[in-house]
Amino acid sequence: MAETLDYSWPAKEKRRVIGKPLPRIDGYAKSSGRAKYAYDVHRPGMLYGALLTCPHAHARITSIDTSAAEKSPGVMAVDLMARPGEEIQYAGYEIASVAATTLEQARDAVRKIKVAYEVLPHLVDERDLAKAGSRAKASGEQVSGDPDQAFKEADVVSEGFYGIPVLTHCCMEAHGQVIEWKPDRFDYWPSTQNVSGVGGDLAKVLEIPATNVHTHMEAMGGGFGSKFSHDRIGETCARLSRKAGGRPVKLFLDRSTELEIAGNRPSFFARIKLAAKKDGMVTAWESESWATGGPGGANLPAGSLPYVFRGVPNKRMTHTSVSINAAPQRAWRAPNNPQLSYLTCAAMEDLAAKLNMDPVEFFHKNLEYAGAPGPDVFRAQLQKAAELAEWKKLWRPRGQSGPGPVKRGLGIGFNMWYGLGHASRALTRIHPDGSVEVEIGSQDLGTGTRTVIAMVAAETLGLPVSAIKVKIGENAYPPSGASGGSTTVGGVSASTRKSSMNALVKLFEVVSDALGAPPGELEAVGGKIQVKGNPSKSITWQAACKKLGTKTIQEMGENAQRGPGGLINGGAGGVQIADVSVDTETGLVKMNRMVAVQDCGLIINPKTAESQVYGAVMLSIAGALFEERIMDQITGRMLNPGFEFYKLPGIGDVGEIIVHLNVEPEHDKRGVIGLGEPPVVGGIAAIANAVANAIGVRVPVVPLTPDKVLKALEGRA
Amino acid sequence: MQAFEYARPSTVQEAVSLLGNSWEDANLLAGGTDLLSLMKDYIHTPKRLVSLKGIKELEGIRKSAGGLRIGALVTLEELLRNPDVRKEYPSLAAAARGVASPQMRNMGTVGGDLCQRPRCWYFRLGFGLLAKGPNGESLVPSGDNRYHAIFNNRGPAYFVSASSFGPPLVALGATVNLVSPSGTRELPVEKFFVAPATENARENVLAPNEILTEILVPPAAGVRNATYEVRQKMALDYPLATASVALRMRGNTVASARIVLGHVAPVPWRAQAAEKALTGKTLNAAAIEEAAKAAVQGATPLSMNGYKVQLASVAVKRALEEAAQART
């Protein structure tokens, strides 16, 4: 029976739950503080951990003495995370941990550990490539077409320098966990993007059976790609618990260590040269880029420039990876895409300005070169975005914003992403009392995953959302993939659809006789099981379930690894237009408005989908105007490991955000496409282009802080 | 945070007796918005905290013929809501509003604002008040000094005074009362702030056993005053530069002017050249422009903070423009 089922989404006009802008089912719990994050977990007899980290950017440990810490009041366990002789590659690297009765005691004690270092020379700043010396590793030149000939034949050539610094993930809930390691049972409360997998990974390191590990996570306070691993603090937390006789230990990074080591996004700097014909068509791209993502540097995957406009026929690219003494990069929401979008869209906008072309017209033309989702989708989005941004009314050619010190400008940025769905299994249970639960070993990163699962099950079973109990956040549930790459909604919506439909068919079989129709002729609508299209031959959900007697229906559903299976898809795109005002006397940039037009296939919940875009736009504003990791060249330390100097926008800094999601039939029919990443890609480019448009000059390196804006204006004068 | 003894006296006299000969012996706790983070980061580890919250005489705003008396424990929010402050001292109200976080305004006190420690990132990372490197040299001149001083920055102090109320209070000619076991002294706010010469000195003249009890602001009748802050964020963010002005007018003519810059020097910085440029002039666009230019004469920006010269000048211009429009 199961293999012949048609799992496809109901036709748009027949959907009763999917497509409705419903509030999150965990919204009240979260806004009232009842939702429990890993940080909120308190266990009887729990100890508190603290870390000692390395204050030097590059050093060799010569000795470690923990004796004073061991005798410090309240200390129950000390764990070494590094050894004498070890070479440390960045400040903030974990050296040792302590568990004590109170957090204050743990912090006092950890400072009593004496570590002697041989301090080694460091490099923490990659902006000046000439100073990188042997830390810079150039990869070979990539050439396609005949760029030399194309530049020779060009009507216009535009050259520029562009840069985007390292950002950190800034998870509001820091990295960490509570661990209780008993001889035959290991309870683990991490803040993780990988509920199904992270416990097994940690078990392997600790050499304990994966069967002992019980991972729990009810709510999660931000990961953005930095919380896939148990991390070194997960390992040390476990050892502290064991050394303390199995008492639970809570160990989280403090704010400054969180910003220093718990994930960052690589920088990207590039000198870019473009050739074009008089009509605006780009004919050649040349770029020399460099980047760092910490000790391992940062590579440029082949073919990733120019971004979106991949079909530019003649290209020459070189890239240099710079290794520096700062914590290693981690995946950051659409890895590399925001940087590449900025480099590409800024260089192209500068070319449009040189051509005296309206950027809308210029980009429209060059979208001929666009990869997935293709020129047509992007062009329609560009047109829509221009309309919503009042482009025709508000746009002026670069630098012609009019008199007065405050200049207004508009700018465009593009995004694309892959989506699809990760491997996911779901279990749907229908109980004789009519209650329904869906179990998935997934996690809700704050994106609305719980709500989406409930909506898909409700739609499938013909029930209200409130009738579905969603159980996620335990590794005891059927395994589901880590939340990365915008694959969660694809994974869990497909597995939930299938498990719920499989369970429903079992219920149809039970009531088939009573309704006098074969199971294949039944449908679940509005809290009833009925003969298809015939409400007069029906039985209520409750009465149907009662017929189960003492037997609960329990059915699985599975989404295979990342393939489009009819229910889901990949390859989304979007266009964003920023509207800014720049005070040319102070260099302050104010957001007036951001328009985000986005394609994401079939939308299960427009409200949580829009929220994703709002959040993404805010991160773009942060990256364009405020955020940067500032490293001190002398001390090798991060100077701004806190939210005073690592600036993030508040609500008053954000301006108006207009979200337009493509819901036309040609988008809907593609199936579900994840939206976590694409809308965070093009915003920095749009804002930086808007600033250039407003003030008549490119501010080459973001964030566009007053010092840089004023410097660019000085250069113009 | 290191363990400490906690005392909660109910009179100033009692509080003073609980203080010691150094800040490491004892320190004062008011709103705690700065002190507690310094303690959590082990930048400051006092053995005893003396809470001021039980001392009634440190509370309240009172207006009299002699001017405005602000108790040291008055919160930023109380100050901001006070009708006399809003009406006659817009420069103080603007400074309070500039602390753009209700939580900070509800907890932070006016006395605490005047006594808060510098925000210099080297200091906050544990390199000391004077930000010394491993060889005893200051880290600031050759390091990242984008937020540091552009005036009075020949060392050893390079940080900027973080106080929001320092500049407007200096501009208004306010005084503070300081109480110690040897009695009370009244001091102009301008004299309260000092640039420390040694690591163990402070950014003000308070002795470790002394308490700032109240602020006395002269009457503002006929004094046009305004504060303009250049802040990067609308949300909570220390300003990059500020200017507070207080102008005594004779008709349309400036009889006397006080122009004080904030976040540009280790102390609130009197722009005397600007004051001079404006005195005796008609308060118009040309005079304002000239004063704004004069305000940053003699600035000595460091390697990365030249932009602050421009910001300070613009802050003066805009503060004066606001004052010019004020009715007071």
PDB file of N, CA and C in Angstrom, chain B residues 163-191:
ATOM      1  N   SER B 163      31.789  59.867  30.653  1.00  0.00           N
ATOM      2  CA  SER B 163      30.629  60.466  31.315  1.00  0.00           C
ATOM      3  C   SER B 163      29.700  61.174  30.326  1.00  0.00           C
ATOM      4  N   SER B 164      28.409  60.908  30.480  1.00  0.00           N
ATOM      5  CA  SER B 164      27.414  61.602  29.661  1.00  0.00           C
ATOM      6  C   SER B 164      27.095  62.980  30.229  1.00  0.00           C
ATOM      7  N   PHE B 165      27.117  63.100  31.576  1.00  0.00           N
ATOM      8  CA  PHE B 165      26.702  64.363  32.196  1.00  0.00           C
ATOM      9  C   PHE B 165      27.853  65.322  32.436  1.00  0.00           C
ATOM     10  N   GLY B 166      29.075  64.823  32.348  1.00  0.00           N
ATOM     11  CA  GLY B 166      30.228  65.699  32.547  1.00  0.00           C
ATOM     12  C   GLY B 166      30.170  66.933  31.663  1.00  0.00           C
ATOM     13  N   PRO B 167      30.088  66.762  30.338  1.00  0.00           N
ATOM     14  CA  PRO B 167      30.086  67.941  29.458  1.00  0.00           C
ATOM     15  C   PRO B 167      28.947  68.932  29.736  1.00  0.00           C
ATOM     16  N   PRO B 168      27.687  68.505  29.847  1.00  0.00           N
ATOM     17  CA  PRO B 168      26.655  69.521  30.115  1.00  0.00           C
ATOM     18  C   PRO B 168      26.810  70.158  31.494  1.00  0.00           C
ATOM     19  N   LEU B 169      27.238  69.395  32.488  1.00  0.00           N
ATOM     20  CA  LEU B 169      27.396  69.991  33.824  1.00  0.00           C
ATOM     21  C   LEU B 169      28.537  71.003  33.850  1.00  0.00           C
ATOM     22  N   VAL B 170      29.612  70.701  33.142  1.00  0.00           N
ATOM     23  CA  VAL B 170      30.705  71.674  33.049  1.00  0.00           C
ATOM     24  C   VAL B 170      30.204  72.915  32.315  1.00  0.00           C
ATOM     25  N   ALA B 171      29.471  72.698  31.242  1.00  0.00           N
ATOM     26  CA  ALA B 171      28.956  73.829  30.466  1.00  0.00           C
ATOM     27  C   ALA B 171      28.042  74.713  31.322  1.00  0.00           C
ATOM     28  N   LEU B 172      27.256  74.083  32.181  1.00  0.00           N
ATOM     29  CA  LEU B 172      26.299  74.838  33.005  1.00  0.00           C
ATOM     30  C   LEU B 172      26.958  75.424  34.246  1.00  0.00           C
ATOM     31  N   GLY B 173      28.224  75.106  34.456  1.00  0.00           N
ATOM     32  CA  GLY B 173      28.928  75.626  35.625  1.00  0.00           C
ATOM     33  C   GLY B 173      28.515  74.964  36.931  1.00  0.00           C
ATOM     34  N   ALA B 174      28.177  73.695  36.874  1.00  0.00           N
ATOM     35  CA  ALA B 174      27.705  72.977  38.061  1.00  0.00           C
ATOM     36  C   ALA B 174      28.864  72.645  39.000  1.00  0.00           C
ATOM     37  N   THR B 175      28.491  72.361  40.251  1.00  0.00           N
ATOM     38  CA  THR B 175      29.480  71.915  41.237  1.00  0.00           C
ATOM     39  C   THR B 175      29.042  70.577  41.830  1.00  0.00           C
ATOM     40  N   VAL B 176      29.985  69.894  42.444  1.00  0.00           N
ATOM     41  CA  VAL B 176      29.645  68.649  43.157  1.00  0.00           C
ATOM     42  C   VAL B 176      30.070  68.780  44.608  1.00  0.00           C
ATOM     43  N   ASN B 177      29.337  68.097  45.489  1.00  0.00           N
ATOM     44  CA  ASN B 177      29.743  68.015  46.889  1.00  0.00           C
ATOM     45  C   ASN B 177      30.371  66.652  47.145  1.00  0.00           C
ATOM     46  N   LEU B 178      31.548  66.674  47.753  1.00  0.00           N
ATOM     47  CA  LEU B 178      32.265  65.450  48.073  1.00  0.00           C
ATOM     48  C   LEU B 178      32.420  65.375  49.588  1.00  0.00           C
ATOM     49  N   VAL B 179      32.033  64.229  50.163  1.00  0.00           N
ATOM     50  CA  VAL B 179      32.068  64.086  51.618  1.00  0.00           C
ATOM     51  C   VAL B 179      33.083  63.011  52.006  1.00  0.00           C
ATOM     52  N   SER B 180      33.958  63.371  52.939  1.00  0.00           N
ATOM     53  CA  SER B 180      34.937  62.405  53.450  1.00  0.00           C
ATOM     54  C   SER B 180      34.970  62.530  54.963  1.00  0.00           C
ATOM     55  N   PRO B 181      35.746  61.697  55.663  1.00  0.00           N
ATOM     56  CA  PRO B 181      35.792  61.817  57.129  1.00  0.00           C
ATOM     57  C   PRO B 181      36.233  63.208  57.566  1.00  0.00           C
ATOM     58  N   SER B 182      36.972  63.905  56.703  1.00  0.00           N
ATOM     59  CA  SER B 182      37.429  65.231  57.121  1.00  0.00           C
ATOM     60  C   SER B 182      36.454  66.339  56.737  1.00  0.00           C
ATOM     61  N   GLY B 183      35.283  65.984  56.231  1.00  0.00           N
ATOM     62  CA  GLY B 183      34.282  67.002  55.953  1.00  0.00           C
ATOM     63  C   GLY B 183      33.808  67.035  54.518  1.00  0.00           C
ATOM     64  N   THR B 184      33.158  68.143  54.170  1.00  0.00           N
ATOM     65  CA  THR B 184      32.575  68.272  52.839  1.00  0.00           C
ATOM     66  C   THR B 184      33.360  69.294  52.039  1.00  0.00           C
ATOM     67  N   ARG B 185      33.616  68.990  50.777  1.00  0.00           N
ATOM     68  CA  ARG B 185      34.189  70.025  49.910  1.00  0.00           C
ATOM     69  C   ARG B 185      33.319  70.177  48.668  1.00  0.00           C
ATOM     70  N   GLU B 186      33.161  71.424  48.223  1.00  0.00           N
ATOM     71  CA  GLU B 186      32.384  71.696  47.014  1.00  0.00           C
ATOM     72  C   GLU B 186      33.356  72.087  45.914  1.00  0.00           C
ATOM     73  N   LEU B 187      33.157  71.485  44.752  1.00  0.00           N
ATOM     74  CA  LEU B 187      34.137  71.612  43.680  1.00  0.00           C
ATOM     75  C   LEU B 187      33.403  71.817  42.356  1.00  0.00           C
ATOM     76  N   PRO B 188      33.891  72.703  41.479  1.00  0.00           N
ATOM     77  CA  PRO B 188      33.282  72.762  40.151  1.00  0.00           C
ATOM     78  C   PRO B 188      33.442  71.398  39.457  1.00  0.00           C
ATOM     79  N   VAL B 189      32.437  71.004  38.720  1.00  0.00           N
ATOM     80  CA  VAL B 189      32.521  69.710  38.016  1.00  0.00           C
ATOM     81  C   VAL B 189      33.761  69.688  37.127  1.00  0.00           C
ATOM     82  N   GLU B 190      34.089  70.842  36.569  1.00  0.00           N
ATOM     83  CA  GLU B 190      35.258  70.927  35.707  1.00  0.00           C
ATOM     84  C   GLU B 190      36.533  70.496  36.433  1.00  0.00           C
ATOM     85  N   LYS B 191      36.595  70.802  37.737  1.00  0.00           N
ATOM     86  CA  LYS B 191      37.777  70.445  38.523  1.00  0.00           C
ATOM     87  C   LYS B 191      37.705  69.006  39.051  1.00  0.00           C
TER      88      LYS B 191
END
